[in-house]
mmCIF file of C-alpha atoms in Angstrom:
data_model
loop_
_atom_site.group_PDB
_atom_site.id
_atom_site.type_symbol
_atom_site.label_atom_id
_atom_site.label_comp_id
_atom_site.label_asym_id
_atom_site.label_seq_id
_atom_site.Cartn_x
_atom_site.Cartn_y
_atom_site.Cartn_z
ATOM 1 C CA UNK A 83 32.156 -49.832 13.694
ATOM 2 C CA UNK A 84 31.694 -49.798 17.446
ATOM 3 C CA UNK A 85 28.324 -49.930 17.752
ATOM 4 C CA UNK A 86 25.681 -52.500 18.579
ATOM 5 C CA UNK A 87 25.517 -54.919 15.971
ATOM 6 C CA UNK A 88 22.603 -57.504 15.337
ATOM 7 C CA UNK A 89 22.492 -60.508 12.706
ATOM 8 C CA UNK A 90 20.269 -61.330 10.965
ATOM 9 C CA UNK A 91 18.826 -58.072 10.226
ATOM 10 C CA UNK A 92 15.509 -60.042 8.770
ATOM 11 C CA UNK A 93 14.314 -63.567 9.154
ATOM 12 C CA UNK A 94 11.044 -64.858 7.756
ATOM 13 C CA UNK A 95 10.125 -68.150 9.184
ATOM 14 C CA UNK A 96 7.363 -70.693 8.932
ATOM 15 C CA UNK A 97 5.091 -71.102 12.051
ATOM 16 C CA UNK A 98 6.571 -74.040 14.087
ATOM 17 C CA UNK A 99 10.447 -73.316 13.598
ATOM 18 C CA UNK A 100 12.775 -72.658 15.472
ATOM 19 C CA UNK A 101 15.137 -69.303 15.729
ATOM 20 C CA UNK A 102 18.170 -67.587 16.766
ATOM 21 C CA UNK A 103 19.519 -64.195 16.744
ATOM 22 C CA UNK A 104 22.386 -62.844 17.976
ATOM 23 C CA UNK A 105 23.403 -59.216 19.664
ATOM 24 C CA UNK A 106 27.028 -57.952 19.779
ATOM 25 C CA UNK A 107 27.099 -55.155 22.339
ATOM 26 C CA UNK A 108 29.552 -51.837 22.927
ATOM 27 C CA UNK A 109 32.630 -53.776 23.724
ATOM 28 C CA UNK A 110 33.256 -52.092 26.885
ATOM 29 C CA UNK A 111 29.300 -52.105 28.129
ATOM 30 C CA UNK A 112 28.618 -54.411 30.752
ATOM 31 C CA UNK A 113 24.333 -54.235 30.383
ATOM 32 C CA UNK A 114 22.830 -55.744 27.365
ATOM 33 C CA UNK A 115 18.897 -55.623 26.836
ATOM 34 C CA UNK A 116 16.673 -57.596 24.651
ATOM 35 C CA UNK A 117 13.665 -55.471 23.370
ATOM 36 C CA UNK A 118 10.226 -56.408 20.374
ATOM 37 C CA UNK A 119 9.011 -53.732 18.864
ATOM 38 C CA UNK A 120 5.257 -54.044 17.197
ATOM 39 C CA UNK A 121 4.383 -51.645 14.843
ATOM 40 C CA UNK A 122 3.042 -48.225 17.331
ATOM 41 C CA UNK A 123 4.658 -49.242 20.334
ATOM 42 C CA UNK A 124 7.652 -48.716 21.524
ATOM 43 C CA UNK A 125 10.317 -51.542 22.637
ATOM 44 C CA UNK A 126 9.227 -53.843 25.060
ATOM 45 C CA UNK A 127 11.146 -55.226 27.497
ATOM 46 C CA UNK A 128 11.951 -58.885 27.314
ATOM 47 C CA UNK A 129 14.929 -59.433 29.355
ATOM 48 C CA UNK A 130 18.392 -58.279 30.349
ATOM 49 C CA UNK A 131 22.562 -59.005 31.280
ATOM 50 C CA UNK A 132 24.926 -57.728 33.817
ATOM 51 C CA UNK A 133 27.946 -59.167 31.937
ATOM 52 C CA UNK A 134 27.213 -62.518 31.796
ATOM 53 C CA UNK A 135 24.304 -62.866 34.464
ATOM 54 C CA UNK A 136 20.589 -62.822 33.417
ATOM 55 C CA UNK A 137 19.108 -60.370 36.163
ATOM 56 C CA UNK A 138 15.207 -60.079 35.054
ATOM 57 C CA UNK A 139 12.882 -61.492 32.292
ATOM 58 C CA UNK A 140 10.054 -60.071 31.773
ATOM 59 C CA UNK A 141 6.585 -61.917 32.628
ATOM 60 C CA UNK A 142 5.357 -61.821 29.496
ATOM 61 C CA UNK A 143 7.780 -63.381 27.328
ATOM 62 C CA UNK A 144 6.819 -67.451 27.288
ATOM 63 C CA UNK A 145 8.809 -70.218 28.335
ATOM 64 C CA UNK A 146 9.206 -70.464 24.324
ATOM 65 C CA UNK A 147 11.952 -67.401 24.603
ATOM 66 C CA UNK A 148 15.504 -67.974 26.135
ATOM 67 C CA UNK A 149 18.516 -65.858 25.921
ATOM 68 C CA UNK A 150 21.942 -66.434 26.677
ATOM 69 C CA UNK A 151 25.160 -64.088 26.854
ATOM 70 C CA UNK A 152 28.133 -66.375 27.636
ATOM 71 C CA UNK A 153 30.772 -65.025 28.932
ATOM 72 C CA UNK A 154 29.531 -61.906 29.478
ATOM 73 C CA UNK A 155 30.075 -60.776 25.697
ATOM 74 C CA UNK A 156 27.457 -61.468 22.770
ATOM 75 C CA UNK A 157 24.044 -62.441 23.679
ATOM 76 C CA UNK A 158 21.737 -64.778 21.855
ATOM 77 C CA UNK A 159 17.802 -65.217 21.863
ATOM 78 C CA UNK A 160 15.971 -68.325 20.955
ATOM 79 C CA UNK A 161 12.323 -68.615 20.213
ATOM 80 C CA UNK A 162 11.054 -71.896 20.019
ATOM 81 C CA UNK A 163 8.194 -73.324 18.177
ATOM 82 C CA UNK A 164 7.319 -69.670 17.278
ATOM 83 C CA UNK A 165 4.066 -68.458 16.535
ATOM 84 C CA UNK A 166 2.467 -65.649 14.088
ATOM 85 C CA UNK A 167 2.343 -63.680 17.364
ATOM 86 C CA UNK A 168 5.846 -62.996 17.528
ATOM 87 C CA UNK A 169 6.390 -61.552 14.171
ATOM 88 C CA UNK A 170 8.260 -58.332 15.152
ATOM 89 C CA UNK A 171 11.071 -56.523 15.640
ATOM 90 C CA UNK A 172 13.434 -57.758 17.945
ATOM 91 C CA UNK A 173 16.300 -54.963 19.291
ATOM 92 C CA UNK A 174 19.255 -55.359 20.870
ATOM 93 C CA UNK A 175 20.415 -52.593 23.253
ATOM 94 C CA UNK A 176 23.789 -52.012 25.487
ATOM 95 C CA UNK A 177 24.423 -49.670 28.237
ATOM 96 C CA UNK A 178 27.487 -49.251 30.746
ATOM 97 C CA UNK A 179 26.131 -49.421 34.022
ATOM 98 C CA UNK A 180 28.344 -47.445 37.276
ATOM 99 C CA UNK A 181 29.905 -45.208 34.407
ATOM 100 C CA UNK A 182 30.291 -41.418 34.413
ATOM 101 C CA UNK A 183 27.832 -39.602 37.251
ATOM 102 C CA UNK A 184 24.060 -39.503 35.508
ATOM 103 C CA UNK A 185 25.240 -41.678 32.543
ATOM 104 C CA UNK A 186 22.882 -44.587 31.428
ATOM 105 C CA UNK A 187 22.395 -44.062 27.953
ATOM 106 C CA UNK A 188 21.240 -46.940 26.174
ATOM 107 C CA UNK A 189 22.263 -47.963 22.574
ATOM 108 C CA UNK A 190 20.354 -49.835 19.867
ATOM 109 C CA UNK A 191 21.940 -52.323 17.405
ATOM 110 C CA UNK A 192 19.804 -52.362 13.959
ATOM 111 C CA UNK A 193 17.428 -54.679 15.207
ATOM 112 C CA UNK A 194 16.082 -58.286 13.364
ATOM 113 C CA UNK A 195 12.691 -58.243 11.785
ATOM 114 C CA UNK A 196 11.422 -62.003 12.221
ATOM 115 C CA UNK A 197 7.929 -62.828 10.154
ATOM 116 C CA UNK A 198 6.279 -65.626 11.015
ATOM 117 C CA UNK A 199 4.528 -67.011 7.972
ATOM 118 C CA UNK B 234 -2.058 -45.281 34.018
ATOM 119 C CA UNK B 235 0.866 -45.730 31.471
ATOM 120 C CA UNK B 236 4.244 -45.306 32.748
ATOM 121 C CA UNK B 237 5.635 -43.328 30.284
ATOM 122 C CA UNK B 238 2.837 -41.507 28.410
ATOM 123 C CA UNK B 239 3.230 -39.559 24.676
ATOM 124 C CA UNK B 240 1.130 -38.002 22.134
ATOM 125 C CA UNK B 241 0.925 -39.895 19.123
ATOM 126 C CA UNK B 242 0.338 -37.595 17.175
ATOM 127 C CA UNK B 243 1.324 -37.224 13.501
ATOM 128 C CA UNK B 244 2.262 -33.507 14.772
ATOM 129 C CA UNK B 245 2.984 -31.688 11.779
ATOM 130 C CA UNK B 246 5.017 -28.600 11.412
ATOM 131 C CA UNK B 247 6.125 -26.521 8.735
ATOM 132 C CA UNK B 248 9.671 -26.644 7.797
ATOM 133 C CA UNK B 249 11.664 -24.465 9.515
ATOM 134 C CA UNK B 250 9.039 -23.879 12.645
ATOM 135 C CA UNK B 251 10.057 -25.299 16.241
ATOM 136 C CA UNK B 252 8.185 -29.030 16.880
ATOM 137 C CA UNK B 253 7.477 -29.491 20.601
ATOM 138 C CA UNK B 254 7.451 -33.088 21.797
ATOM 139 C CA UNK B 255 6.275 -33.493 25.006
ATOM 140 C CA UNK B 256 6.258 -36.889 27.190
ATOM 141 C CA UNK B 257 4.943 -37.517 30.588
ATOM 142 C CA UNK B 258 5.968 -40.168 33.500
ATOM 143 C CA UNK B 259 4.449 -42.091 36.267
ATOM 144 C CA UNK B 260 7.369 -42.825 38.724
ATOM 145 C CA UNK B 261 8.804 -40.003 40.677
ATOM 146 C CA UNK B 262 12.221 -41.846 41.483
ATOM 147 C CA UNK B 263 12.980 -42.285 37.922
ATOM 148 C CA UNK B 264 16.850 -40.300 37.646
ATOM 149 C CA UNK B 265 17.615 -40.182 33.449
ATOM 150 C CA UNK B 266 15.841 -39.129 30.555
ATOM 151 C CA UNK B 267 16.169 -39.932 26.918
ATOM 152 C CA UNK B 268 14.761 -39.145 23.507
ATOM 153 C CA UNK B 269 14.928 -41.402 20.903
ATOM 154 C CA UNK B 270 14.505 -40.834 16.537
ATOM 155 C CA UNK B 271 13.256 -43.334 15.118
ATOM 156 C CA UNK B 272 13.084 -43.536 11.125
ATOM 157 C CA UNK B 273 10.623 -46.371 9.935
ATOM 158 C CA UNK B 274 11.556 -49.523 9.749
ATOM 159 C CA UNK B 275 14.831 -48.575 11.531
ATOM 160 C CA UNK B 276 16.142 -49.033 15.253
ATOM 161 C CA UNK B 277 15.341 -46.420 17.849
ATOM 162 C CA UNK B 278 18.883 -44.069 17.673
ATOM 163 C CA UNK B 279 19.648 -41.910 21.151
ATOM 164 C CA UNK B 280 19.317 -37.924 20.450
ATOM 165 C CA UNK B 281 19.372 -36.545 23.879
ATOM 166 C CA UNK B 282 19.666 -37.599 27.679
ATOM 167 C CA UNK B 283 18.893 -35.124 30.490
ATOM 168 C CA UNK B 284 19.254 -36.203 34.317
ATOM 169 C CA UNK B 285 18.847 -32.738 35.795
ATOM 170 C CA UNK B 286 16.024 -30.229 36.089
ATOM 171 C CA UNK B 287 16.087 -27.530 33.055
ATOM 172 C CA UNK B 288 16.938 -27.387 29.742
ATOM 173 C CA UNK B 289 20.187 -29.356 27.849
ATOM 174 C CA UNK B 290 20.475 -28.188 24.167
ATOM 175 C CA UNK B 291 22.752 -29.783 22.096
ATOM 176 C CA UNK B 292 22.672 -27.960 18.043
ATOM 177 C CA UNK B 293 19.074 -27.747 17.322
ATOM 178 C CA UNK B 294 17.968 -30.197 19.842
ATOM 179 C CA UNK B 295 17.098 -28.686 23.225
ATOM 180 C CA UNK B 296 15.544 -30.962 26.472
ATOM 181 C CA UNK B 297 13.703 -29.908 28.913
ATOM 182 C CA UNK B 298 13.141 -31.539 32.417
ATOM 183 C CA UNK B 299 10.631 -31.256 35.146
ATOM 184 C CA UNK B 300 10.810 -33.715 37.684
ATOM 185 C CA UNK B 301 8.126 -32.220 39.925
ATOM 186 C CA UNK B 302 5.600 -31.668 37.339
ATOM 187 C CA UNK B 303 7.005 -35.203 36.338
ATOM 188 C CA UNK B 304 7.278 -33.718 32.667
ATOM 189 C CA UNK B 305 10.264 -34.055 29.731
ATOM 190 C CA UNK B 306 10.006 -32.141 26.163
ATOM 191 C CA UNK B 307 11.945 -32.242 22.996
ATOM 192 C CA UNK B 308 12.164 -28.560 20.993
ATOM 193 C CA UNK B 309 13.635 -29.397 17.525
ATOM 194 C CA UNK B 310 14.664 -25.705 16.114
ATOM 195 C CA UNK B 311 14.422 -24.880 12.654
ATOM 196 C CA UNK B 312 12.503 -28.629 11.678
ATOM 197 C CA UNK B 313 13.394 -29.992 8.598
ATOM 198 C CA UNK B 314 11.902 -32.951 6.387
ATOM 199 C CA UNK B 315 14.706 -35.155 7.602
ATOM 200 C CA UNK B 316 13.488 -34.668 10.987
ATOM 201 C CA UNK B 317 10.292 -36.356 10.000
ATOM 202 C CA UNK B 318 9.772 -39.549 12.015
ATOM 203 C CA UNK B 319 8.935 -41.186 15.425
ATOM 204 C CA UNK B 320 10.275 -39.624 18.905
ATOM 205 C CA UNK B 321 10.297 -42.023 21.785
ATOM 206 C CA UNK B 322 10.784 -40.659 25.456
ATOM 207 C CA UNK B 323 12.180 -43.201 27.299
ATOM 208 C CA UNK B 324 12.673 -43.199 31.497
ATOM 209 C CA UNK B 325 15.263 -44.980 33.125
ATOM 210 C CA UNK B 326 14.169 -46.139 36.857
ATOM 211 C CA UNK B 327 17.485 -46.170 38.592
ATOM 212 C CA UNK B 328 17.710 -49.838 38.327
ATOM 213 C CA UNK B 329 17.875 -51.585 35.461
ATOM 214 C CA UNK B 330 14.435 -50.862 33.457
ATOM 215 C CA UNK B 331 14.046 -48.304 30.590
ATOM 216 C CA UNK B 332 9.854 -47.805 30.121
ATOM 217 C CA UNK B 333 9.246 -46.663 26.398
ATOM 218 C CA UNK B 334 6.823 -44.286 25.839
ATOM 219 C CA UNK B 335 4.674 -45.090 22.213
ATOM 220 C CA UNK B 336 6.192 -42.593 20.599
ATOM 221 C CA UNK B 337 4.878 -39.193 19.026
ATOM 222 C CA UNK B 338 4.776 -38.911 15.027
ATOM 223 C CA UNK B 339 6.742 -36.224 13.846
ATOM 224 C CA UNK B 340 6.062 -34.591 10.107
ATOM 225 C CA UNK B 341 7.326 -31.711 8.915
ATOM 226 C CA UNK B 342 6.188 -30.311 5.678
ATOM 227 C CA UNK B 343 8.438 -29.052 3.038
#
């Protein structure tokens, strides 16, 4: 399978904890994106990789969020402390940036669905 | 004003008819186009890009584009149950950022 692959695919959690997921992305992508999903939205940005570097983070994600992608390969996100609020989906997406003329499409991995009891 | 703006919907259409998903977009340098299925509970999975103005059809999916009238639409021909679910539009600025519309509801009845 060379898709974008996410583990775990569901965590349930108690209010307070602490949590990690990790995102493997197309092997030969050089963009990976961290997304949440709520139920009638679509994915929200959180933040995003050029190979190893961590370009933007979005404003709205707390110092309680960090995400690392070490050596420009698999990516990890942390929440800290976490809160009822964040009980979502949280998606993993790739893309090869500079590739074929017009080409940016963007690939999801299954995504992990975190509940925060 | 959203950025990327969609019908919620449900839109329901008989099995067999052509659905018409329609999306609309706030920033006029935005270069690439995508439509996302979405089943519940499941990841977002890519359907169609379109960069260009006009129409890109790939089997029973066809795109449309309009960058002046700042406009993208999804025909599905010949809708069938399994077609029943959420499509996202989703705009890609030219930098880095992908804007997610909400999402329209798709149904189609058997």
């Amino acid at each position: 399978d060379t898709g974008v692959s996410q583990d775990p695919r569901h965590k349930i959690t108690k209010r307070g904890q602490n949590v990690t997921f990790r995102c493997d992305p197309i092997s030969e992508h050089n963009r990976l994106y961290w997304y949440r999903q709520t139920l009638g939205q679509g994915p929200e940005f959180l933040t995003y990789f050029q190979n190893e570097a961590q370009l933007e983070k979005s404003r709205l994600l707390s110092d309680r969020f960090s995400a690392e992608r070490p050596k420009g390969s698999f990516s990890t996100l942390e929440i800290q402390r976490t809160e009822q609020g964040d009980s979502a989906m949280y998606l993993c997406a790739s893309s090869l940036q500079g590739g074929l003329a017009g080409n940016n499409e963007q690939f999801f991995g299954p995504g992990t669905r975190l509940t925060v009891l | 004003q959203k950025e990327v703006e969609q019908n919620s919907g449900p839109l329901s259409v008989p099995e067999g008819a052509i659905a018409s998903l329609n999306c609309t977009y706030s920033d006029r340098g935005s270069q690439s186009f995508f439509w996302y299925r979405q089943y519940s509970g499941k990841s977002p999975e890519l359907i169609m890009s379109i960069y260009s103005n006009g129409d890109k059809e790939d089997g029973r999916f066809t795109a449309q584009l309009n960058k002046a009238s700042q406009y993208v639409s999804l025909l599905i021909r010949d809708s069938q149950p399994s077609d029943s679910a959420t499509y996202l539009c989703a705009v890609y600025s030219g930098t880095y950022k992908y804007i997610f519309g909400t999402g329209t509801r798709l149904k189609v009845l058997a």
